[in-house]
Short mmCIF file of C-alpha atoms in Angstrom, two decimals:
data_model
loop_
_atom_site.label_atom_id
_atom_site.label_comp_id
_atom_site.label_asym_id
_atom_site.label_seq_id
_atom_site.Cartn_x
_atom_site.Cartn_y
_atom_site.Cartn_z
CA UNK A 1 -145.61 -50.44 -136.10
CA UNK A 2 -143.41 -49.49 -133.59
CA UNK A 3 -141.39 -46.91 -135.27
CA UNK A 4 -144.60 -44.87 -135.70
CA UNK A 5 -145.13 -44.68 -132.00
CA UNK A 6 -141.44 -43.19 -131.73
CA UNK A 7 -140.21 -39.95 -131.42
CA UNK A 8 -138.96 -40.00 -135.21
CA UNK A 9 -142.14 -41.33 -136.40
CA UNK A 10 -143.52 -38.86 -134.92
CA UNK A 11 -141.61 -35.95 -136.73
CA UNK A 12 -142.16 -38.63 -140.03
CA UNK A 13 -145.96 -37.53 -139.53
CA UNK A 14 -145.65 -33.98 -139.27
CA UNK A 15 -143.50 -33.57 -142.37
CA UNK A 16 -145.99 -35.92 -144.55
CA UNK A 17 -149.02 -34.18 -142.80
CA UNK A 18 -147.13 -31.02 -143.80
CA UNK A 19 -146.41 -32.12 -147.51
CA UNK A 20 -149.82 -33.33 -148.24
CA UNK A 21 -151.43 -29.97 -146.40
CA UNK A 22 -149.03 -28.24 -148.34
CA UNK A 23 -149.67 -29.93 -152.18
CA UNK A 24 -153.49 -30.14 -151.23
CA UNK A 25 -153.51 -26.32 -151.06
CA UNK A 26 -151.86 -25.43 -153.90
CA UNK A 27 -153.42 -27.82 -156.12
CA UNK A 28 -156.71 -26.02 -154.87
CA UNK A 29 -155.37 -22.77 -154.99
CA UNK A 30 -158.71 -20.63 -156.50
CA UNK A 31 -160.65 -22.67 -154.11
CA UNK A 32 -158.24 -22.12 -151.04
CA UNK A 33 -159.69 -20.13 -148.30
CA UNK A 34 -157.32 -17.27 -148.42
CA UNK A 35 -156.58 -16.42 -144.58
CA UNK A 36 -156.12 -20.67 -143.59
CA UNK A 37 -152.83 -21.06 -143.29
CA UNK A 38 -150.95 -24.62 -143.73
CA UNK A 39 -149.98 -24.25 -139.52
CA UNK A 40 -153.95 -23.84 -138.85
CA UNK A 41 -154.43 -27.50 -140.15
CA UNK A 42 -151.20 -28.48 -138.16
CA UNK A 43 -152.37 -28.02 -134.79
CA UNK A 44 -154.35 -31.28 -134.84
CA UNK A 45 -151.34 -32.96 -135.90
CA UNK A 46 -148.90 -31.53 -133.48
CA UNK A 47 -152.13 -32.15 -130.47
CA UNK A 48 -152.28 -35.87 -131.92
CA UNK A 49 -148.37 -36.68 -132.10
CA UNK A 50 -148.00 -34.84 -128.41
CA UNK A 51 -150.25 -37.57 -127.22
CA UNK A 52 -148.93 -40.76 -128.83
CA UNK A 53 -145.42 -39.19 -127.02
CA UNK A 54 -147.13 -40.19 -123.92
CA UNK A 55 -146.25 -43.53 -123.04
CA UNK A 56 -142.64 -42.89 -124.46
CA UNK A 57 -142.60 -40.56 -121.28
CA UNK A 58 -143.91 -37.59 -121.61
CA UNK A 59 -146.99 -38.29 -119.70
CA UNK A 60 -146.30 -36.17 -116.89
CA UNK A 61 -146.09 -32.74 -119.00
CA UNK A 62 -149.60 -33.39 -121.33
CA UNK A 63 -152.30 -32.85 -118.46
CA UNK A 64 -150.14 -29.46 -117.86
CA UNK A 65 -150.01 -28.97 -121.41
CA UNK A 66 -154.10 -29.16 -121.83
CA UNK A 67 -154.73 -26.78 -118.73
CA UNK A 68 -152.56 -24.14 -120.48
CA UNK A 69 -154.26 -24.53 -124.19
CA UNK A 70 -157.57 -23.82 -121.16
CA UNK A 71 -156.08 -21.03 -120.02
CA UNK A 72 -155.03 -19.55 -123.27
CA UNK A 73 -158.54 -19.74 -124.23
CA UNK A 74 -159.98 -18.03 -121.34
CA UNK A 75 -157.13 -15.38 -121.49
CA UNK A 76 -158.09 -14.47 -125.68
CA UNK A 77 -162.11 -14.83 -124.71
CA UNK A 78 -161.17 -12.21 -121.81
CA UNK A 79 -159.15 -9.86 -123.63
CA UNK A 80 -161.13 -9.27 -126.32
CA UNK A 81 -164.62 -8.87 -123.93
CA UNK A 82 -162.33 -6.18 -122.18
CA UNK A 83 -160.93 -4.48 -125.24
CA UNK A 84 -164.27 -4.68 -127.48
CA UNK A 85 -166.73 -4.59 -125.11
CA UNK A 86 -168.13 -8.28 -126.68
CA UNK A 87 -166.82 -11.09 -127.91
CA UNK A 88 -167.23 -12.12 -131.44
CA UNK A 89 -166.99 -15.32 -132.34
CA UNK A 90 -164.85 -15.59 -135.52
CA UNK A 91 -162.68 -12.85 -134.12
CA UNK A 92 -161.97 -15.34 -131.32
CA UNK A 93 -161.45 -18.66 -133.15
CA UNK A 94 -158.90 -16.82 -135.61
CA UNK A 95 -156.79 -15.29 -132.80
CA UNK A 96 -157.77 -18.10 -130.11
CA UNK A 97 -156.55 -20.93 -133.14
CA UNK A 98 -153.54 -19.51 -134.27
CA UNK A 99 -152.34 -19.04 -130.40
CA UNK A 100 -152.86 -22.86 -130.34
CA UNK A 101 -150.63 -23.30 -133.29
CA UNK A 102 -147.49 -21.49 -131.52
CA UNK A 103 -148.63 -23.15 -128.24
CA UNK A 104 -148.66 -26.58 -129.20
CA UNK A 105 -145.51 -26.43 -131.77
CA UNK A 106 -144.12 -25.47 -128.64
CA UNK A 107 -145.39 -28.27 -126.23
CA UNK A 108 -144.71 -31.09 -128.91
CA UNK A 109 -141.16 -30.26 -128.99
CA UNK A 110 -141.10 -29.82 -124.90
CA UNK A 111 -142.62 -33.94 -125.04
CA UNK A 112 -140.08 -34.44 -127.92
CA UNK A 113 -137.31 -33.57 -125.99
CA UNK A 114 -138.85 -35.05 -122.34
CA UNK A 115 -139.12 -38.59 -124.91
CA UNK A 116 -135.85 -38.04 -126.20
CA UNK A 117 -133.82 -37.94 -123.15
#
């Protein structure tokens, strides 16, 4: 049980999450919704694995991490009010979702490398 609580575990879970997201969808290709992406199914994953990094010590850099994915959000629901004078809804999750995916790749390897070392 341990080794699923460590740093490689961790990566062991995102390739197998990635592998089974990956066979799911093209086993279910004519049913696939054409614009999800494997990486939009990820980000749970990657949120997930970020936390269970936590006691390995990267504890310090997840509260930082969360106020970021915040701000992100309130940046995406801002620009688009400015630039289309309202904010649409699925406009926002698609672009406000696939910011998440880049930000939180990027913050599980910043706890992966915090645990590592």
């Amino acid at each position: 049980m341990e080794f699923w609580a460590s740093p490689a575990g961790q990566l062991v879970i995102l390739l197998l999450g990635w592998l089974v997201i990956s066979t799911v969808r093209r086993l279910f290709r004519r049913h696939w919704p054409a614009a999800l992406f494997t990486w939009d199914l990820m980000t749970p994953l990657l949120i997930i694995c970020s936390i269970v990094l936590v006691p390995s010590g990267a504890g310090d850099l997840l509260p930082w991490l969360v106020m970021g994915w915040m701000l992100i959000g309130i940046g995406v629901a801002l620009a688009q009010a400015i630039h289309n004078h309202e904010l649409l809804y699925p406009q926002f999750m698609k672009t406000f979702w696939r910011l998440s995916d880049l930000y939180w790749l990027l913050g599980f390897v910043s706890c992966f490398l915090l645990t590592i070392s």
